[in-house]
Amino acid sequence: MSSPDDQPVIPLPTAHEKEVSFLARSGAVVTLRLIDTGRYEVKLDTRGDYTAVLLHDGDTFELHPAPGVHALGGTGLTAAQIYEGF
């Protein structure tokens, strides 16, 4: 998925569509499930142990893996960094 300026776009679930998935650069299917406004659970089909919380403030993302999960995480992330990281 890309925007007009060719930057990846992360599809976010809504109140009507509580779960969405997208194909990341690696080929992994990333599933986002709505928890609350601006807060999502993240799962990967390639890593059953990977669970994270994704926060979105409208501009940037924060990704917080569950305790004990060593994988992509951080603050001030762009959609492109998430797409590339997975």
mmCIF file of N, CA and C in Angstrom, residues 1-80:
data_model
loop_
_atom_site.group_PDB
_atom_site.id
_atom_site.type_symbol
_atom_site.label_atom_id
_atom_site.label_comp_id
_atom_site.label_asym_id
_atom_site.label_seq_id
_atom_site.Cartn_x
_atom_site.Cartn_y
_atom_site.Cartn_z
ATOM 1 N N MET A 1 0.841 -1.167 0.000
ATOM 2 C CA MET A 1 0.000 0.000 0.000
ATOM 3 C C MET A 1 0.888 1.232 0.000
ATOM 4 N N SER A 2 0.637 2.156 -0.901
ATOM 5 C CA SER A 2 1.433 3.366 -0.971
ATOM 6 C C SER A 2 0.538 4.558 -1.178
ATOM 7 N N SER A 3 0.976 5.679 -0.652
ATOM 8 C CA SER A 3 0.272 6.934 -0.856
ATOM 9 C C SER A 3 0.777 7.555 -2.149
ATOM 10 N N PRO A 4 0.173 8.664 -2.585
ATOM 11 C CA PRO A 4 0.593 9.278 -3.840
ATOM 12 C C PRO A 4 2.085 9.621 -3.881
ATOM 13 N N ASP A 5 2.690 9.963 -2.753
ATOM 14 C CA ASP A 5 4.124 10.277 -2.760
ATOM 15 C C ASP A 5 4.974 9.023 -2.567
ATOM 16 N N ASP A 6 4.358 7.855 -2.755
ATOM 17 C CA ASP A 6 5.013 6.550 -2.731
ATOM 18 C C ASP A 6 5.544 6.148 -1.360
ATOM 19 N N GLN A 7 4.981 6.677 -0.302
ATOM 20 C CA GLN A 7 5.315 6.253 1.050
ATOM 21 C C GLN A 7 4.281 5.214 1.479
ATOM 22 N N PRO A 8 4.712 4.131 2.117
ATOM 23 C CA PRO A 8 3.745 3.128 2.571
ATOM 24 C C PRO A 8 2.713 3.728 3.524
ATOM 25 N N VAL A 9 1.517 3.201 3.463
ATOM 26 C CA VAL A 9 0.426 3.617 4.332
ATOM 27 C C VAL A 9 0.041 2.427 5.195
ATOM 28 N N ILE A 10 -0.138 2.666 6.482
ATOM 29 C CA ILE A 10 -0.579 1.613 7.383
ATOM 30 C C ILE A 10 -2.086 1.739 7.536
ATOM 31 N N PRO A 11 -2.858 0.720 7.121
ATOM 32 C CA PRO A 11 -4.310 0.794 7.291
ATOM 33 C C PRO A 11 -4.662 0.608 8.767
ATOM 34 N N LEU A 12 -5.454 1.494 9.296
ATOM 35 C CA LEU A 12 -5.831 1.401 10.703
ATOM 36 C C LEU A 12 -7.283 0.984 10.834
ATOM 37 N N PRO A 13 -7.583 0.086 11.773
ATOM 38 C CA PRO A 13 -8.957 -0.335 11.994
ATOM 39 C C PRO A 13 -9.810 0.843 12.476
ATOM 40 N N THR A 14 -11.102 0.715 12.268
ATOM 41 C CA THR A 14 -12.051 1.736 12.716
ATOM 42 C C THR A 14 -13.090 1.075 13.613
ATOM 43 N N ALA A 15 -14.002 1.871 14.130
ATOM 44 C CA ALA A 15 -15.078 1.324 14.961
ATOM 45 C C ALA A 15 -15.917 0.324 14.174
ATOM 46 N N HIS A 16 -16.046 0.520 12.863
ATOM 47 C CA HIS A 16 -16.843 -0.393 12.030
ATOM 48 C C HIS A 16 -16.035 -1.606 11.577
ATOM 49 N N GLU A 17 -14.770 -1.403 11.346
ATOM 50 C CA GLU A 17 -13.879 -2.470 10.891
ATOM 51 C C GLU A 17 -12.814 -2.637 11.968
ATOM 52 N N LYS A 18 -13.074 -3.474 12.949
ATOM 53 C CA LYS A 18 -12.254 -3.560 14.156
ATOM 54 C C LYS A 18 -10.898 -4.230 13.964
ATOM 55 N N GLU A 19 -10.707 -4.886 12.809
ATOM 56 C CA GLU A 19 -9.444 -5.569 12.549
ATOM 57 C C GLU A 19 -9.103 -5.452 11.075
ATOM 58 N N VAL A 20 -7.846 -5.105 10.791
ATOM 59 C CA VAL A 20 -7.368 -5.051 9.409
ATOM 60 C C VAL A 20 -5.994 -5.708 9.348
ATOM 61 N N SER A 21 -5.632 -6.151 8.175
ATOM 62 C CA SER A 21 -4.313 -6.755 7.956
ATOM 63 C C SER A 21 -3.677 -6.114 6.742
ATOM 64 N N PHE A 22 -2.345 -6.113 6.739
ATOM 65 C CA PHE A 22 -1.618 -5.647 5.563
ATOM 66 C C PHE A 22 -0.373 -6.494 5.393
ATOM 67 N N LEU A 23 0.132 -6.509 4.187
ATOM 68 C CA LEU A 23 1.328 -7.271 3.850
ATOM 69 C C LEU A 23 2.531 -6.339 3.980
ATOM 70 N N ALA A 24 3.442 -6.676 4.878
ATOM 71 C CA ALA A 24 4.640 -5.866 5.100
ATOM 72 C C ALA A 24 5.687 -6.190 4.038
ATOM 73 N N ARG A 25 6.727 -5.406 4.014
ATOM 74 C CA ARG A 25 7.790 -5.587 3.020
ATOM 75 C C ARG A 25 8.377 -6.997 3.033
ATOM 76 N N SER A 26 8.511 -7.590 4.220
ATOM 77 C CA SER A 26 9.092 -8.928 4.351
ATOM 78 C C SER A 26 8.172 -10.030 3.845
ATOM 79 N N GLY A 27 6.912 -9.680 3.615
ATOM 80 C CA GLY A 27 5.921 -10.677 3.227
ATOM 81 C C GLY A 27 5.074 -11.141 4.392
ATOM 82 N N ALA A 28 5.402 -10.680 5.589
ATOM 83 C CA ALA A 28 4.616 -11.035 6.777
ATOM 84 C C ALA A 28 3.261 -10.342 6.722
ATOM 85 N N VAL A 29 2.241 -11.033 7.188
ATOM 86 C CA VAL A 29 0.926 -10.426 7.328
ATOM 87 C C VAL A 29 0.853 -9.819 8.727
ATOM 88 N N VAL A 30 0.660 -8.515 8.779
ATOM 89 C CA VAL A 30 0.557 -7.780 10.031
ATOM 90 C C VAL A 30 -0.928 -7.508 10.280
ATOM 91 N N THR A 31 -1.427 -7.936 11.434
ATOM 92 C CA THR A 31 -2.828 -7.726 11.786
ATOM 93 C C THR A 31 -2.913 -6.693 12.899
ATOM 94 N N LEU A 32 -3.751 -5.694 12.679
ATOM 95 C CA LEU A 32 -4.006 -4.656 13.672
ATOM 96 C C LEU A 32 -5.441 -4.795 14.154
ATOM 97 N N ARG A 33 -5.616 -4.808 15.477
ATOM 98 C CA ARG A 33 -6.956 -4.902 16.066
ATOM 99 C C ARG A 33 -7.176 -3.673 16.938
ATOM 100 N N LEU A 34 -8.298 -3.010 16.722
ATOM 101 C CA LEU A 34 -8.640 -1.814 17.483
ATOM 102 C C LEU A 34 -8.858 -2.157 18.954
ATOM 103 N N ILE A 35 -8.138 -1.460 19.841
ATOM 104 C CA ILE A 35 -8.332 -1.599 21.282
ATOM 105 C C ILE A 35 -9.146 -0.420 21.788
ATOM 106 N N ASP A 36 -8.733 0.772 21.392
ATOM 107 C CA ASP A 36 -9.371 2.027 21.788
ATOM 108 C C ASP A 36 -8.938 3.077 20.769
ATOM 109 N N THR A 37 -9.475 4.267 20.836
ATOM 110 C CA THR A 37 -9.107 5.320 19.897
ATOM 111 C C THR A 37 -7.595 5.532 19.905
ATOM 112 N N GLY A 38 -6.976 5.360 18.745
ATOM 113 C CA GLY A 38 -5.541 5.568 18.611
ATOM 114 C C GLY A 38 -4.676 4.483 19.213
ATOM 115 N N ARG A 39 -5.279 3.355 19.595
ATOM 116 C CA ARG A 39 -4.550 2.268 20.270
ATOM 117 C C ARG A 39 -4.942 0.930 19.619
ATOM 118 N N TYR A 40 -3.923 0.158 19.195
ATOM 119 C CA TYR A 40 -4.163 -1.066 18.441
ATOM 120 C C TYR A 40 -3.260 -2.197 18.926
ATOM 121 N N GLU A 41 -3.750 -3.418 18.845
ATOM 122 C CA GLU A 41 -2.928 -4.596 19.106
ATOM 123 C C GLU A 41 -2.335 -5.047 17.777
ATOM 124 N N VAL A 42 -1.058 -5.422 17.797
ATOM 125 C CA VAL A 42 -0.358 -5.848 16.588
ATOM 126 C C VAL A 42 0.051 -7.307 16.736
ATOM 127 N N LYS A 43 -0.215 -8.099 15.698
ATOM 128 C CA LYS A 43 0.190 -9.511 15.636
ATOM 129 C C LYS A 43 0.833 -9.765 14.273
ATOM 130 N N LEU A 44 1.774 -10.703 14.242
ATOM 131 C CA LEU A 44 2.420 -11.116 12.994
ATOM 132 C C LEU A 44 2.119 -12.574 12.723
ATOM 133 N N ASP A 45 1.855 -12.909 11.453
ATOM 134 C CA ASP A 45 1.593 -14.314 11.125
ATOM 135 C C ASP A 45 2.873 -15.144 11.143
ATOM 136 N N THR A 46 4.023 -14.503 11.013
ATOM 137 C CA THR A 46 5.293 -15.234 10.958
ATOM 138 C C THR A 46 5.918 -15.451 12.327
ATOM 139 N N ARG A 47 5.430 -14.731 13.334
ATOM 140 C CA ARG A 47 5.973 -14.864 14.699
ATOM 141 C C ARG A 47 4.819 -14.916 15.679
ATOM 142 N N GLY A 48 4.453 -16.101 16.055
ATOM 143 C CA GLY A 48 3.333 -16.278 16.967
ATOM 144 C C GLY A 48 3.541 -15.634 18.324
ATOM 145 N N ASP A 49 4.803 -15.423 18.712
ATOM 146 C CA ASP A 49 5.083 -14.823 20.017
ATOM 147 C C ASP A 49 5.060 -13.292 19.979
ATOM 148 N N TYR A 50 4.972 -12.704 18.778
ATOM 149 C CA TYR A 50 5.030 -11.249 18.687
ATOM 150 C C TYR A 50 3.658 -10.639 18.946
ATOM 151 N N THR A 51 3.599 -9.843 19.987
ATOM 152 C CA THR A 51 2.417 -9.033 20.281
ATOM 153 C C THR A 51 2.933 -7.666 20.686
ATOM 154 N N ALA A 52 2.287 -6.629 20.185
ATOM 155 C CA ALA A 52 2.693 -5.273 20.535
ATOM 156 C C ALA A 52 1.458 -4.389 20.580
ATOM 157 N N VAL A 53 1.636 -3.227 21.179
ATOM 158 C CA VAL A 53 0.605 -2.193 21.169
ATOM 159 C C VAL A 53 1.131 -1.067 20.288
ATOM 160 N N LEU A 54 0.300 -0.658 19.343
ATOM 161 C CA LEU A 54 0.623 0.440 18.443
ATOM 162 C C LEU A 54 -0.226 1.637 18.835
ATOM 163 N N LEU A 55 0.425 2.768 19.057
ATOM 164 C CA LEU A 55 -0.276 4.017 19.359
ATOM 165 C C LEU A 55 -0.071 4.951 18.182
ATOM 166 N N HIS A 56 -1.125 5.663 17.803
ATOM 167 C CA HIS A 56 -1.039 6.602 16.685
ATOM 168 C C HIS A 56 -1.675 7.918 17.095
ATOM 169 N N ASP A 57 -0.895 9.004 16.997
ATOM 170 C CA ASP A 57 -1.392 10.323 17.400
ATOM 171 C C ASP A 57 -1.868 11.158 16.220
ATOM 172 N N GLY A 58 -1.931 10.546 15.039
ATOM 173 C CA GLY A 58 -2.332 11.263 13.842
ATOM 174 C C GLY A 58 -1.148 11.606 12.959
ATOM 175 N N ASP A 59 0.048 11.674 13.551
ATOM 176 C CA ASP A 59 1.255 11.980 12.782
ATOM 177 C C ASP A 59 2.274 10.853 12.838
ATOM 178 N N THR A 60 2.614 10.426 14.038
ATOM 179 C CA THR A 60 3.622 9.377 14.202
ATOM 180 C C THR A 60 3.043 8.212 14.985
ATOM 181 N N PHE A 61 3.817 7.139 15.004
ATOM 182 C CA PHE A 61 3.414 5.921 15.693
ATOM 183 C C PHE A 61 4.372 5.623 16.831
ATOM 184 N N GLU A 62 3.863 4.940 17.844
ATOM 185 C CA GLU A 62 4.676 4.341 18.893
ATOM 186 C C GLU A 62 4.357 2.853 18.867
ATOM 187 N N LEU A 63 5.382 2.027 18.935
ATOM 188 C CA LEU A 63 5.191 0.586 18.915
ATOM 189 C C LEU A 63 5.860 0.006 20.143
ATOM 190 N N HIS A 64 5.068 -0.658 20.986
ATOM 191 C CA HIS A 64 5.551 -1.199 22.256
ATOM 192 C C HIS A 64 5.327 -2.706 22.295
ATOM 193 N N PRO A 65 6.381 -3.500 22.003
ATOM 194 C CA PRO A 65 6.244 -4.959 22.086
ATOM 195 C C PRO A 65 5.921 -5.391 23.518
ATOM 196 N N ALA A 66 5.238 -6.509 23.635
ATOM 197 C CA ALA A 66 4.922 -7.071 24.955
ATOM 198 C C ALA A 66 6.223 -7.378 25.693
ATOM 199 N N PRO A 67 6.177 -7.366 27.023
ATOM 200 C CA PRO A 67 7.383 -7.701 27.805
ATOM 201 C C PRO A 67 7.953 -9.057 27.383
ATOM 202 N N GLY A 68 9.249 -9.097 27.211
ATOM 203 C CA GLY A 68 9.912 -10.334 26.824
ATOM 204 C C GLY A 68 10.009 -10.555 25.332
ATOM 205 N N VAL A 69 9.343 -9.730 24.535
ATOM 206 C CA VAL A 69 9.397 -9.854 23.084
ATOM 207 C C VAL A 69 10.432 -8.869 22.564
ATOM 208 N N HIS A 70 11.462 -9.395 21.930
ATOM 209 C CA HIS A 70 12.541 -8.557 21.413
ATOM 210 C C HIS A 70 12.363 -8.410 19.908
ATOM 211 N N ALA A 71 11.789 -7.273 19.508
ATOM 212 C CA ALA A 71 11.512 -7.033 18.101
ATOM 213 C C ALA A 71 11.296 -5.539 17.892
ATOM 214 N N LEU A 72 10.866 -5.202 16.698
ATOM 215 C CA LEU A 72 10.622 -3.809 16.333
ATOM 216 C C LEU A 72 9.788 -3.098 17.391
ATOM 217 N N GLY A 73 10.235 -1.924 17.781
ATOM 218 C CA GLY A 73 9.518 -1.098 18.735
ATOM 219 C C GLY A 73 10.124 0.288 18.728
ATOM 220 N N GLY A 74 9.475 1.229 19.368
ATOM 221 C CA GLY A 74 10.028 2.571 19.470
ATOM 222 C C GLY A 74 8.966 3.636 19.383
ATOM 223 N N THR A 75 9.413 4.887 19.479
ATOM 224 C CA THR A 75 8.523 6.035 19.406
ATOM 225 C C THR A 75 8.912 6.895 18.220
ATOM 226 N N GLY A 76 8.001 7.759 17.803
ATOM 227 C CA GLY A 76 8.273 8.658 16.693
ATOM 228 C C GLY A 76 8.449 7.955 15.366
ATOM 229 N N LEU A 77 7.843 6.769 15.220
ATOM 230 C CA LEU A 77 7.979 5.981 13.996
ATOM 231 C C LEU A 77 7.029 6.476 12.913
ATOM 232 N N THR A 78 7.446 6.330 11.670
ATOM 233 C CA THR A 78 6.579 6.636 10.529
ATOM 234 C C THR A 78 5.952 5.340 10.026
ATOM 235 N N ALA A 79 4.938 5.484 9.192
ATOM 236 C CA ALA A 79 4.329 4.305 8.564
ATOM 237 C C ALA A 79 5.370 3.549 7.748
ATOM 238 N N ALA A 80 6.262 4.278 7.074
ATOM 239 C CA ALA A 80 7.292 3.637 6.259
ATOM 240 C C ALA A 80 8.228 2.790 7.116
#
